[in-house]
mmCIF file with all atom_site columns, C-alpha atoms in Angstrom:
data_model
loop_
_atom_site.group_PDB
_atom_site.id
_atom_site.type_symbol
_atom_site.label_atom_id
_atom_site.label_alt_id
_atom_site.label_comp_id
_atom_site.label_asym_id
_atom_site.label_entity_id
_atom_site.label_seq_id
_atom_site.pdbx_PDB_ins_code
_atom_site.Cartn_x
_atom_site.Cartn_y
_atom_site.Cartn_z
_atom_site.occupancy
_atom_site.B_iso_or_equiv
_atom_site.pdbx_formal_charge
_atom_site.auth_seq_id
_atom_site.auth_comp_id
_atom_site.auth_asym_id
_atom_site.auth_atom_id
_atom_site.pdbx_PDB_model_num
ATOM 1   C CA . ALA A 1 1   ? -2.396  -17.455 -5.448  1.00 76.00 ? 1   ALA A CA 1
ATOM 2   C CA . GLN A 1 2   ? -3.488  -13.856 -5.748  1.00 83.00 ? 2   GLN A CA 1
ATOM 3   C CA . SER A 1 3   ? -1.694  -11.615 -8.187  1.00 91.00 ? 3   SER A CA 1
ATOM 4   C CA . VAL A 1 4   ? -2.125  -8.214  -9.733  1.00 95.00 ? 4   VAL A CA 1
ATOM 5   C CA . THR A 1 5   ? -0.704  -7.126  -13.085 1.00 96.00 ? 5   THR A CA 1
ATOM 6   C CA . GLN A 1 6   ? -0.366  -3.512  -14.177 1.00 97.00 ? 6   GLN A CA 1
ATOM 7   C CA . PRO A 1 7   ? 0.849   -3.922  -17.760 1.00 96.00 ? 7   PRO A CA 1
ATOM 8   C CA . ASP A 1 8   ? 1.959   -0.344  -18.217 1.00 95.00 ? 8   ASP A CA 1
ATOM 9   C CA . ILE A 1 9   ? 5.053   0.749   -16.283 1.00 95.00 ? 9   ILE A CA 1
ATOM 10  C CA . HIS A 1 10  ? 4.921   4.360   -17.417 1.00 96.00 ? 10  HIS A CA 1
ATOM 11  C CA . ILE A 1 11  ? 2.221   6.338   -19.246 1.00 97.00 ? 11  ILE A CA 1
ATOM 12  C CA . THR A 1 12  ? 2.477   9.950   -20.555 1.00 97.00 ? 12  THR A CA 1
ATOM 13  C CA . VAL A 1 13  ? -0.667  11.897  -21.225 1.00 97.00 ? 13  VAL A CA 1
ATOM 14  C CA . SER A 1 14  ? -1.373  15.560  -22.171 1.00 97.00 ? 14  SER A CA 1
ATOM 15  C CA . GLU A 1 15  ? -3.069  17.673  -19.628 1.00 97.00 ? 15  GLU A CA 1
ATOM 16  C CA . GLY A 1 16  ? -6.839  17.610  -20.380 1.00 97.00 ? 16  GLY A CA 1
ATOM 17  C CA . ALA A 1 17  ? -6.642  14.245  -22.150 1.00 98.00 ? 17  ALA A CA 1
ATOM 18  C CA . SER A 1 18  ? -8.449  11.219  -20.956 1.00 97.00 ? 18  SER A CA 1
ATOM 19  C CA . LEU A 1 19  ? -6.620  8.509   -18.999 1.00 97.00 ? 19  LEU A CA 1
ATOM 20  C CA . GLU A 1 20  ? -7.080  4.725   -18.521 1.00 98.00 ? 20  GLU A CA 1
ATOM 21  C CA . LEU A 1 21  ? -4.765  2.695   -16.348 1.00 98.00 ? 21  LEU A CA 1
ATOM 22  C CA . ARG A 1 22  ? -4.992  -1.017  -16.615 1.00 98.00 ? 22  ARG A CA 1
ATOM 23  C CA . CYS A 1 23  ? -5.214  -3.581  -13.887 1.00 98.00 ? 23  CYS A CA 1
ATOM 24  C CA . ASN A 1 24  ? -5.783  -7.307  -14.210 1.00 97.00 ? 24  ASN A CA 1
ATOM 25  C CA . TYR A 1 25  ? -5.967  -9.534  -11.151 1.00 95.00 ? 25  TYR A CA 1
ATOM 26  C CA . SER A 1 26  ? -5.905  -13.294 -10.429 1.00 92.00 ? 26  SER A CA 1
ATOM 27  C CA . TYR A 1 27  ? -8.033  -14.495 -7.580  1.00 85.00 ? 27  TYR A CA 1
ATOM 28  C CA . GLY A 1 28  ? -10.067 -17.516 -6.857  1.00 76.00 ? 28  GLY A CA 1
ATOM 29  C CA . ALA A 1 29  ? -13.220 -15.759 -5.954  1.00 78.00 ? 29  ALA A CA 1
ATOM 30  C CA . THR A 1 30  ? -14.622 -12.212 -6.149  1.00 77.00 ? 30  THR A CA 1
ATOM 31  C CA . PRO A 1 31  ? -12.008 -10.006 -4.573  1.00 85.00 ? 31  PRO A CA 1
ATOM 32  C CA . TYR A 1 32  ? -12.036 -6.647  -3.040  1.00 89.00 ? 32  TYR A CA 1
ATOM 33  C CA . LEU A 1 33  ? -10.204 -4.262  -5.413  1.00 93.00 ? 33  LEU A CA 1
ATOM 34  C CA . PHE A 1 34  ? -8.505  -0.994  -4.653  1.00 94.00 ? 34  PHE A CA 1
ATOM 35  C CA . TRP A 1 35  ? -6.600  1.790   -6.469  1.00 97.00 ? 35  TRP A CA 1
ATOM 36  C CA . TYR A 1 36  ? -4.023  3.965   -4.542  1.00 96.00 ? 36  TYR A CA 1
ATOM 37  C CA . VAL A 1 37  ? -2.048  6.947   -5.694  1.00 96.00 ? 37  VAL A CA 1
ATOM 38  C CA . GLN A 1 38  ? 1.392   7.792   -4.361  1.00 94.00 ? 38  GLN A CA 1
ATOM 39  C CA . SER A 1 39  ? 3.206   11.060  -4.889  1.00 91.00 ? 39  SER A CA 1
ATOM 40  C CA . PRO A 1 40  ? 7.003   11.099  -4.660  1.00 86.00 ? 40  PRO A CA 1
ATOM 41  C CA . GLY A 1 41  ? 8.112   10.654  -1.018  1.00 83.00 ? 41  GLY A CA 1
ATOM 42  C CA . GLN A 1 42  ? 4.592   10.318  0.186   1.00 87.00 ? 42  GLN A CA 1
ATOM 43  C CA . GLY A 1 43  ? 2.419   7.543   1.490   1.00 88.00 ? 43  GLY A CA 1
ATOM 44  C CA . LEU A 1 44  ? -0.503  5.876   -0.234  1.00 91.00 ? 44  LEU A CA 1
ATOM 45  C CA . GLN A 1 45  ? -3.787  7.632   -0.728  1.00 92.00 ? 45  GLN A CA 1
ATOM 46  C CA . LEU A 1 46  ? -6.933  5.506   -1.476  1.00 92.00 ? 46  LEU A CA 1
ATOM 47  C CA . LEU A 1 47  ? -8.537  6.625   -4.678  1.00 96.00 ? 47  LEU A CA 1
ATOM 48  C CA . LEU A 1 48  ? -11.460 4.164   -4.723  1.00 95.00 ? 48  LEU A CA 1
ATOM 49  C CA . LYS A 1 49  ? -12.454 0.659   -3.826  1.00 93.00 ? 49  LYS A CA 1
ATOM 50  C CA . TYR A 1 50  ? -14.776 -2.096  -4.931  1.00 92.00 ? 50  TYR A CA 1
ATOM 51  C CA . PHE A 1 51  ? -16.413 -4.427  -2.491  1.00 88.00 ? 51  PHE A CA 1
ATOM 52  C CA . SER A 1 52  ? -19.813 -5.343  -4.117  1.00 87.00 ? 52  SER A CA 1
ATOM 53  C CA . GLY A 1 53  ? -22.734 -3.880  -5.945  1.00 89.00 ? 53  GLY A CA 1
ATOM 54  C CA . ASP A 1 54  ? -22.408 -1.399  -8.853  1.00 92.00 ? 54  ASP A CA 1
ATOM 55  C CA . THR A 1 55  ? -19.374 -2.383  -10.851 1.00 93.00 ? 55  THR A CA 1
ATOM 56  C CA . LEU A 1 56  ? -18.645 1.211   -11.744 1.00 97.00 ? 56  LEU A CA 1
ATOM 57  C CA . VAL A 1 57  ? -17.018 2.824   -8.778  1.00 96.00 ? 57  VAL A CA 1
ATOM 58  C CA . GLN A 1 58  ? -16.593 6.542   -8.226  1.00 97.00 ? 58  GLN A CA 1
ATOM 59  C CA . GLY A 1 59  ? -13.590 7.787   -6.331  1.00 96.00 ? 59  GLY A CA 1
ATOM 60  C CA . ILE A 1 60  ? -11.977 10.941  -5.302  1.00 95.00 ? 60  ILE A CA 1
ATOM 61  C CA . LYS A 1 61  ? -10.263 13.523  -7.622  1.00 95.00 ? 61  LYS A CA 1
ATOM 62  C CA . GLY A 1 62  ? -12.616 12.630  -10.453 1.00 96.00 ? 62  GLY A CA 1
ATOM 63  C CA . PHE A 1 63  ? -11.377 8.988   -10.905 1.00 98.00 ? 63  PHE A CA 1
ATOM 64  C CA . GLU A 1 64  ? -13.638 6.087   -11.512 1.00 98.00 ? 64  GLU A CA 1
ATOM 65  C CA . ALA A 1 65  ? -12.934 2.408   -12.075 1.00 98.00 ? 65  ALA A CA 1
ATOM 66  C CA . GLU A 1 66  ? -14.959 -0.481  -13.486 1.00 97.00 ? 66  GLU A CA 1
ATOM 67  C CA . PHE A 1 67  ? -14.914 -4.039  -12.236 1.00 95.00 ? 67  PHE A CA 1
ATOM 68  C CA . LYS A 1 68  ? -15.226 -6.493  -15.166 1.00 95.00 ? 68  LYS A CA 1
ATOM 69  C CA . ARG A 1 69  ? -15.486 -10.003 -13.819 1.00 92.00 ? 69  ARG A CA 1
ATOM 70  C CA . SER A 1 70  ? -15.341 -11.727 -17.191 1.00 93.00 ? 70  SER A CA 1
ATOM 71  C CA . GLN A 1 71  ? -12.051 -9.925  -17.943 1.00 94.00 ? 71  GLN A CA 1
ATOM 72  C CA . SER A 1 72  ? -10.598 -10.011 -14.346 1.00 94.00 ? 72  SER A CA 1
ATOM 73  C CA . SER A 1 73  ? -9.982  -6.288  -14.699 1.00 96.00 ? 73  SER A CA 1
ATOM 74  C CA . PHE A 1 74  ? -10.363 -3.190  -12.667 1.00 97.00 ? 74  PHE A CA 1
ATOM 75  C CA . ASN A 1 75  ? -9.231  -0.363  -14.874 1.00 98.00 ? 75  ASN A CA 1
ATOM 76  C CA . LEU A 1 76  ? -8.893  3.178   -13.654 1.00 98.00 ? 76  LEU A CA 1
ATOM 77  C CA . ARG A 1 77  ? -10.129 6.100   -15.689 1.00 98.00 ? 77  ARG A CA 1
ATOM 78  C CA . LYS A 1 78  ? -10.318 9.821   -15.627 1.00 98.00 ? 78  LYS A CA 1
ATOM 79  C CA . PRO A 1 79  ? -11.912 11.875  -18.410 1.00 97.00 ? 79  PRO A CA 1
ATOM 80  C CA . SER A 1 80  ? -9.606  14.830  -18.123 1.00 97.00 ? 80  SER A CA 1
ATOM 81  C CA . VAL A 1 81  ? -6.256  14.757  -16.538 1.00 98.00 ? 81  VAL A CA 1
ATOM 82  C CA . HIS A 1 82  ? -4.723  17.539  -14.494 1.00 97.00 ? 82  HIS A CA 1
ATOM 83  C CA . TRP A 1 83  ? -1.043  18.199  -14.058 1.00 96.00 ? 83  TRP A CA 1
ATOM 84  C CA . SER A 1 84  ? -1.418  17.440  -10.392 1.00 95.00 ? 84  SER A CA 1
ATOM 85  C CA . ASP A 1 85  ? -2.408  13.860  -11.207 1.00 97.00 ? 85  ASP A CA 1
ATOM 86  C CA . ALA A 1 86  ? 1.187   13.000  -12.109 1.00 97.00 ? 86  ALA A CA 1
ATOM 87  C CA . ALA A 1 87  ? 2.141   10.244  -9.621  1.00 96.00 ? 87  ALA A CA 1
ATOM 88  C CA . GLU A 1 88  ? 2.472   6.541   -9.210  1.00 96.00 ? 88  GLU A CA 1
ATOM 89  C CA . TYR A 1 89  ? -0.696  4.457   -9.230  1.00 97.00 ? 89  TYR A CA 1
ATOM 90  C CA . PHE A 1 90  ? -1.067  1.061   -7.589  1.00 96.00 ? 90  PHE A CA 1
ATOM 91  C CA . CYS A 1 91  ? -3.854  -1.435  -8.046  1.00 97.00 ? 91  CYS A CA 1
ATOM 92  C CA . ALA A 1 92  ? -4.370  -3.950  -5.231  1.00 94.00 ? 92  ALA A CA 1
ATOM 93  C CA . VAL A 1 93  ? -6.490  -6.957  -4.542  1.00 91.00 ? 93  VAL A CA 1
ATOM 94  C CA . GLY A 1 94  ? -7.681  -8.357  -1.108  1.00 85.00 ? 94  GLY A CA 1
ATOM 95  C CA . GLY A 1 95  ? -9.491  -11.398 -0.174  1.00 73.00 ? 95  GLY A CA 1
ATOM 96  C CA . ARG A 1 96  ? -12.975 -11.383 1.363   1.00 68.00 ? 96  ARG A CA 1
ATOM 97  C CA . ASN A 1 97  ? -12.134 -13.541 4.287   1.00 64.00 ? 97  ASN A CA 1
ATOM 98  C CA . SER A 1 98  ? -11.651 -12.014 7.715   1.00 54.00 ? 98  SER A CA 1
ATOM 99  C CA . GLY A 1 99  ? -8.206  -13.530 8.267   1.00 60.00 ? 99  GLY A CA 1
ATOM 100 C CA . ASN A 1 100 ? -4.824  -11.902 8.074   1.00 69.00 ? 100 ASN A CA 1
ATOM 101 C CA . THR A 1 101 ? -4.460  -11.885 4.412   1.00 77.00 ? 101 THR A CA 1
ATOM 102 C CA . PRO A 1 102 ? -2.665  -8.724  3.299   1.00 84.00 ? 102 PRO A CA 1
ATOM 103 C CA . LEU A 1 103 ? -3.410  -6.822  0.210   1.00 88.00 ? 103 LEU A CA 1
ATOM 104 C CA . VAL A 1 104 ? -1.426  -7.703  -2.951  1.00 89.00 ? 104 VAL A CA 1
ATOM 105 C CA . PHE A 1 105 ? -0.156  -4.881  -4.954  1.00 93.00 ? 105 PHE A CA 1
ATOM 106 C CA . GLY A 1 106 ? 0.689   -4.521  -8.622  1.00 95.00 ? 106 GLY A CA 1
ATOM 107 C CA . LYS A 1 107 ? 4.038   -3.079  -9.550  1.00 94.00 ? 107 LYS A CA 1
ATOM 108 C CA . GLY A 1 108 ? 2.540   0.294   -10.265 1.00 96.00 ? 108 GLY A CA 1
ATOM 109 C CA . THR A 1 109 ? 2.081   2.648   -13.211 1.00 97.00 ? 109 THR A CA 1
ATOM 110 C CA . ARG A 1 110 ? 3.855   5.970   -13.232 1.00 96.00 ? 110 ARG A CA 1
ATOM 111 C CA . LEU A 1 111 ? 1.851   8.813   -14.800 1.00 97.00 ? 111 LEU A CA 1
ATOM 112 C CA . SER A 1 112 ? 3.506   11.774  -16.354 1.00 97.00 ? 112 SER A CA 1
ATOM 113 C CA . VAL A 1 113 ? 1.432   14.728  -17.518 1.00 97.00 ? 113 VAL A CA 1
ATOM 114 C CA . ILE A 1 114 ? 2.706   17.070  -20.163 1.00 96.00 ? 114 ILE A CA 1
ATOM 115 C CA . ALA A 1 115 ? 1.384   20.529  -21.097 1.00 91.00 ? 115 ALA A CA 1
ATOM 116 C CA . GLY B 2 1   ? -12.062 7.737   10.669  1.00 67.00 ? 1   GLY B CA 1
ATOM 117 C CA . ALA B 2 2   ? -9.529  5.009   10.071  1.00 81.00 ? 2   ALA B CA 1
ATOM 118 C CA . VAL B 2 3   ? -6.415  7.110   10.504  1.00 89.00 ? 3   VAL B CA 1
ATOM 119 C CA . VAL B 2 4   ? -2.980  5.466   10.774  1.00 93.00 ? 4   VAL B CA 1
ATOM 120 C CA . SER B 2 5   ? 0.094   7.486   11.776  1.00 95.00 ? 5   SER B CA 1
ATOM 121 C CA . GLN B 2 6   ? 3.767   6.662   11.734  1.00 96.00 ? 6   GLN B CA 1
ATOM 122 C CA . HIS B 2 7   ? 6.587   8.071   13.658  1.00 97.00 ? 7   HIS B CA 1
ATOM 123 C CA . PRO B 2 8   ? 9.109   9.310   12.760  1.00 97.00 ? 8   PRO B CA 1
ATOM 124 C CA . SER B 2 9   ? 8.280   10.445  9.196   1.00 95.00 ? 9   SER B CA 1
ATOM 125 C CA . TRP B 2 10  ? 11.982  10.287  8.416   1.00 96.00 ? 10  TRP B CA 1
ATOM 126 C CA . VAL B 2 11  ? 15.109  9.318   10.212  1.00 97.00 ? 11  VAL B CA 1
ATOM 127 C CA . ILE B 2 12  ? 18.809  9.355   9.400   1.00 97.00 ? 12  ILE B CA 1
ATOM 128 C CA . CYS B 2 13  ? 21.154  7.100   11.522  1.00 96.00 ? 13  CYS B CA 1
ATOM 129 C CA . LYS B 2 14  ? 24.676  5.849   11.484  1.00 96.00 ? 14  LYS B CA 1
ATOM 130 C CA . SER B 2 15  ? 25.521  2.383   10.327  1.00 97.00 ? 15  SER B CA 1
ATOM 131 C CA . GLY B 2 16  ? 25.318  -0.052  13.269  1.00 96.00 ? 16  GLY B CA 1
ATOM 132 C CA . THR B 2 17  ? 22.680  1.696   15.214  1.00 97.00 ? 17  THR B CA 1
ATOM 133 C CA . SER B 2 18  ? 19.047  0.510   15.767  1.00 97.00 ? 18  SER B CA 1
ATOM 134 C CA . VAL B 2 19  ? 16.017  2.483   14.670  1.00 97.00 ? 19  VAL B CA 1
ATOM 135 C CA . LYS B 2 20  ? 12.462  2.058   15.931  1.00 97.00 ? 20  LYS B CA 1
ATOM 136 C CA . ILE B 2 21  ? 9.426   2.995   13.798  1.00 98.00 ? 21  ILE B CA 1
ATOM 137 C CA . GLU B 2 22  ? 5.998   3.330   15.333  1.00 97.00 ? 22  GLU B CA 1
ATOM 138 C CA . CYS B 2 23  ? 2.754   2.615   13.729  1.00 96.00 ? 23  CYS B CA 1
ATOM 139 C CA . ARG B 2 24  ? -0.557  3.694   15.443  1.00 95.00 ? 24  ARG B CA 1
ATOM 140 C CA . SER B 2 25  ? -4.190  3.357   14.540  1.00 92.00 ? 25  SER B CA 1
ATOM 141 C CA . LEU B 2 26  ? -5.616  6.558   15.913  1.00 93.00 ? 26  LEU B CA 1
ATOM 142 C CA . ASP B 2 27  ? -9.314  6.009   15.950  1.00 88.00 ? 27  ASP B CA 1
ATOM 143 C CA . PHE B 2 28  ? -9.848  2.208   15.693  1.00 87.00 ? 28  PHE B CA 1
ATOM 144 C CA . GLN B 2 29  ? -8.450  -0.963  17.159  1.00 88.00 ? 29  GLN B CA 1
ATOM 145 C CA . ALA B 2 30  ? -6.236  -2.889  14.824  1.00 87.00 ? 30  ALA B CA 1
ATOM 146 C CA . THR B 2 31  ? -5.861  -6.603  15.625  1.00 82.00 ? 31  THR B CA 1
ATOM 147 C CA . THR B 2 32  ? -3.638  -6.939  12.562  1.00 89.00 ? 32  THR B CA 1
ATOM 148 C CA . MET B 2 33  ? -1.000  -4.631  11.226  1.00 93.00 ? 33  MET B CA 1
ATOM 149 C CA . PHE B 2 34  ? 1.197   -5.098  8.174   1.00 94.00 ? 34  PHE B CA 1
ATOM 150 C CA . TRP B 2 35  ? 4.697   -3.783  7.518   1.00 96.00 ? 35  TRP B CA 1
ATOM 151 C CA . TYR B 2 36  ? 5.853   -2.973  3.994   1.00 95.00 ? 36  TYR B CA 1
ATOM 152 C CA . ARG B 2 37  ? 9.132   -1.970  2.472   1.00 96.00 ? 37  ARG B CA 1
ATOM 153 C CA . GLN B 2 38  ? 9.268   0.171   -0.646  1.00 93.00 ? 38  GLN B CA 1
ATOM 154 C CA . PHE B 2 39  ? 12.459  0.798   -2.755  1.00 89.00 ? 39  PHE B CA 1
ATOM 155 C CA . PRO B 2 40  ? 12.643  3.808   -5.065  1.00 86.00 ? 40  PRO B CA 1
ATOM 156 C CA . LYS B 2 41  ? 10.404  3.413   -8.063  1.00 83.00 ? 41  LYS B CA 1
ATOM 157 C CA . GLN B 2 42  ? 9.164   0.072   -6.946  1.00 88.00 ? 42  GLN B CA 1
ATOM 158 C CA . SER B 2 43  ? 5.983   -1.378  -5.502  1.00 90.00 ? 43  SER B CA 1
ATOM 159 C CA . LEU B 2 44  ? 5.393   -2.278  -1.867  1.00 91.00 ? 44  LEU B CA 1
ATOM 160 C CA . MET B 2 45  ? 6.914   -5.425  -0.661  1.00 92.00 ? 45  MET B CA 1
ATOM 161 C CA . LEU B 2 46  ? 5.274   -7.123  2.343   1.00 93.00 ? 46  LEU B CA 1
ATOM 162 C CA . MET B 2 47  ? 7.679   -7.754  5.135   1.00 95.00 ? 47  MET B CA 1
ATOM 163 C CA . ALA B 2 48  ? 5.521   -9.126  7.896   1.00 95.00 ? 48  ALA B CA 1
ATOM 164 C CA . THR B 2 49  ? 2.105   -9.459  9.351   1.00 93.00 ? 49  THR B CA 1
ATOM 165 C CA . SER B 2 50  ? 1.746   -8.457  12.967  1.00 90.00 ? 50  SER B CA 1
ATOM 166 C CA . ASN B 2 51  ? -1.076  -9.623  15.248  1.00 87.00 ? 51  ASN B CA 1
ATOM 167 C CA . GLU B 2 52  ? -1.713  -8.109  18.655  1.00 84.00 ? 52  GLU B CA 1
ATOM 168 C CA . GLY B 2 53  ? -0.287  -10.234 21.416  1.00 83.00 ? 53  GLY B CA 1
ATOM 169 C CA . SER B 2 54  ? 1.416   -12.783 19.219  1.00 85.00 ? 54  SER B CA 1
ATOM 170 C CA . LYS B 2 55  ? 4.535   -13.167 17.210  1.00 88.00 ? 55  LYS B CA 1
ATOM 171 C CA . ALA B 2 56  ? 4.857   -11.624 13.840  1.00 92.00 ? 56  ALA B CA 1
ATOM 172 C CA . THR B 2 57  ? 4.675   -13.678 10.729  1.00 93.00 ? 57  THR B CA 1
ATOM 173 C CA . TYR B 2 58  ? 7.582   -12.839 8.352   1.00 95.00 ? 58  TYR B CA 1
ATOM 174 C CA . GLU B 2 59  ? 7.633   -13.188 4.644   1.00 93.00 ? 59  GLU B CA 1
ATOM 175 C CA . GLN B 2 60  ? 10.249  -15.344 3.046   1.00 93.00 ? 60  GLN B CA 1
ATOM 176 C CA . GLY B 2 61  ? 13.582  -13.698 2.859   1.00 93.00 ? 61  GLY B CA 1
ATOM 177 C CA . VAL B 2 62  ? 12.953  -11.179 5.602   1.00 95.00 ? 62  VAL B CA 1
ATOM 178 C CA . GLU B 2 63  ? 15.340  -11.563 8.570   1.00 94.00 ? 63  GLU B CA 1
ATOM 179 C CA . LYS B 2 64  ? 13.404  -11.878 11.839  1.00 93.00 ? 64  LYS B CA 1
ATOM 180 C CA . ASP B 2 65  ? 16.405  -10.813 13.922  1.00 94.00 ? 65  ASP B CA 1
ATOM 181 C CA . LYS B 2 66  ? 17.005  -7.863  11.690  1.00 96.00 ? 66  LYS B CA 1
ATOM 182 C CA . PHE B 2 67  ? 13.597  -6.432  11.621  1.00 97.00 ? 67  PHE B CA 1
ATOM 183 C CA . LEU B 2 68  ? 11.911  -6.843  15.020  1.00 96.00 ? 68  LEU B CA 1
ATOM 184 C CA . ILE B 2 69  ? 8.229   -6.319  15.181  1.00 95.00 ? 69  ILE B CA 1
ATOM 185 C CA . ASN B 2 70  ? 6.224   -5.879  18.315  1.00 91.00 ? 70  ASN B CA 1
ATOM 186 C CA . HIS B 2 71  ? 2.424   -5.420  18.343  1.00 89.00 ? 71  HIS B CA 1
ATOM 187 C CA . ALA B 2 72  ? 1.945   -4.872  22.102  1.00 83.00 ? 72  ALA B CA 1
ATOM 188 C CA . SER B 2 73  ? -1.480  -3.234  21.997  1.00 90.00 ? 73  SER B CA 1
ATOM 189 C CA . LEU B 2 74  ? -4.476  -2.911  19.641  1.00 89.00 ? 74  LEU B CA 1
ATOM 190 C CA . THR B 2 75  ? -3.304  0.480   18.483  1.00 92.00 ? 75  THR B CA 1
ATOM 191 C CA . LEU B 2 76  ? 0.495   0.243   18.282  1.00 94.00 ? 76  LEU B CA 1
ATOM 192 C CA . SER B 2 77  ? 2.948   -1.913  16.327  1.00 94.00 ? 77  SER B CA 1
ATOM 193 C CA . THR B 2 78  ? 6.643   -1.131  16.213  1.00 96.00 ? 78  THR B CA 1
ATOM 194 C CA . LEU B 2 79  ? 9.306   -2.016  13.743  1.00 97.00 ? 79  LEU B CA 1
ATOM 195 C CA . THR B 2 80  ? 12.884  -2.000  14.955  1.00 97.00 ? 80  THR B CA 1
ATOM 196 C CA . VAL B 2 81  ? 15.656  -2.127  12.441  1.00 97.00 ? 81  VAL B CA 1
ATOM 197 C CA . THR B 2 82  ? 18.647  -3.578  14.359  1.00 97.00 ? 82  THR B CA 1
ATOM 198 C CA . SER B 2 83  ? 22.168  -2.837  13.541  1.00 96.00 ? 83  SER B CA 1
ATOM 199 C CA . ALA B 2 84  ? 21.143  -0.808  10.489  1.00 96.00 ? 84  ALA B CA 1
ATOM 200 C CA . HIS B 2 85  ? 23.235  -0.791  7.304   1.00 96.00 ? 85  HIS B CA 1
ATOM 201 C CA . PRO B 2 86  ? 23.058  1.431   4.234   1.00 96.00 ? 86  PRO B CA 1
ATOM 202 C CA . GLU B 2 87  ? 21.262  -1.340  2.385   1.00 95.00 ? 87  GLU B CA 1
ATOM 203 C CA . ASP B 2 88  ? 18.403  -1.072  4.864   1.00 96.00 ? 88  ASP B CA 1
ATOM 204 C CA . SER B 2 89  ? 17.745  2.410   3.667   1.00 96.00 ? 89  SER B CA 1
ATOM 205 C CA . SER B 2 90  ? 14.255  2.418   2.345   1.00 95.00 ? 90  SER B CA 1
ATOM 206 C CA . PHE B 2 91  ? 10.670  3.735   2.714   1.00 95.00 ? 91  PHE B CA 1
ATOM 207 C CA . TYR B 2 92  ? 8.812   1.751   5.287   1.00 97.00 ? 92  TYR B CA 1
ATOM 208 C CA . ILE B 2 93  ? 5.016   1.805   5.322   1.00 96.00 ? 93  ILE B CA 1
ATOM 209 C CA . CYS B 2 94  ? 2.643   0.168   7.808   1.00 95.00 ? 94  CYS B CA 1
ATOM 210 C CA . SER B 2 95  ? -1.069  -0.544  7.413   1.00 93.00 ? 95  SER B CA 1
ATOM 211 C CA . ALA B 2 96  ? -3.709  -1.522  9.882   1.00 91.00 ? 96  ALA B CA 1
ATOM 212 C CA . ARG B 2 97  ? -6.759  -3.643  9.472   1.00 86.00 ? 97  ARG B CA 1
ATOM 213 C CA . ARG B 2 98  ? -10.105 -3.274  11.253  1.00 76.00 ? 98  ARG B CA 1
ATOM 214 C CA . PRO B 2 99  ? -11.065 -6.139  13.485  1.00 67.00 ? 99  PRO B CA 1
ATOM 215 C CA . ALA B 2 100 ? -12.468 -9.243  11.823  1.00 57.00 ? 100 ALA B CA 1
ATOM 216 C CA . GLY B 2 101 ? -15.974 -9.186  10.545  1.00 53.00 ? 101 GLY B CA 1
ATOM 217 C CA . GLY B 2 102 ? -15.671 -6.225  8.175   1.00 59.00 ? 102 GLY B CA 1
ATOM 218 C CA . PRO B 2 103 ? -14.307 -5.897  4.658   1.00 65.00 ? 103 PRO B CA 1
ATOM 219 C CA . ASN B 2 104 ? -10.733 -6.815  4.273   1.00 67.00 ? 104 ASN B CA 1
ATOM 220 C CA . GLU B 2 105 ? -9.578  -3.176  3.993   1.00 78.00 ? 105 GLU B CA 1
ATOM 221 C CA . GLN B 2 106 ? -6.245  -1.910  5.177   1.00 85.00 ? 106 GLN B CA 1
ATOM 222 C CA . PHE B 2 107 ? -5.504  1.720   6.114   1.00 89.00 ? 107 PHE B CA 1
ATOM 223 C CA . PHE B 2 108 ? -2.044  2.989   5.391   1.00 92.00 ? 108 PHE B CA 1
ATOM 224 C CA . GLY B 2 109 ? 0.235   5.111   7.359   1.00 94.00 ? 109 GLY B CA 1
ATOM 225 C CA . PRO B 2 110 ? 2.187   7.967   5.663   1.00 94.00 ? 110 PRO B CA 1
ATOM 226 C CA . GLY B 2 111 ? 5.456   6.032   5.639   1.00 95.00 ? 111 GLY B CA 1
ATOM 227 C CA . THR B 2 112 ? 8.851   6.486   7.258   1.00 97.00 ? 112 THR B CA 1
ATOM 228 C CA . ARG B 2 113 ? 11.910  7.281   5.157   1.00 96.00 ? 113 ARG B CA 1
ATOM 229 C CA . LEU B 2 114 ? 15.006  5.634   6.707   1.00 97.00 ? 114 LEU B CA 1
ATOM 230 C CA . THR B 2 115 ? 18.555  6.616   5.567   1.00 96.00 ? 115 THR B CA 1
ATOM 231 C CA . VAL B 2 116 ? 21.469  4.805   7.007   1.00 97.00 ? 116 VAL B CA 1
ATOM 232 C CA . LEU B 2 117 ? 24.818  6.462   6.586   1.00 96.00 ? 117 LEU B CA 1
#
């Protein structure tokens, strides 16, 4: 069965510091991988996605993520965090088939940014 | 492209009433739509998978008679919370998937905040 683990429930970083949010997945084959961000009371915004090709994926707002098959990981990174990055971040995995399989989400990591 | 809308964005209702939430794919046809529920500070919980022209598939523990889902067209799915109670208060999010053949990617609506008094 598919599953996504985000080990860190809450992370606090200083503004300007670098950020890495961890995501590990369990899937029988090469999955599609996604990172979403959610601000309080808002819907999900897609930050980036990995389907195939280059394992380092660039997204919006200066975020990037690297797919590491050997580690079953898809960690999200940003070199310099801004106060507006404070939000909830969700990693998700999807199957490559064309059926009705929904995305499976991790439990999320809440990011706080301090001055 | 690939925009999904939800209406209403928020709703407050009295206990015992029914509430309908619409999910629309604005610029593509969605053969499959998904409905999620999200409690405060928690992740998204899949409620059901909705396929155009057929009955929805509900996840274990989700009451079919409580949460009625209708996917009558390729661009519209509705979720009706029947006889709503305060414990149904939550954030409901839909997503839509492009027709088969493309990557398994879902596009999410902005969510609907339901408060039952």
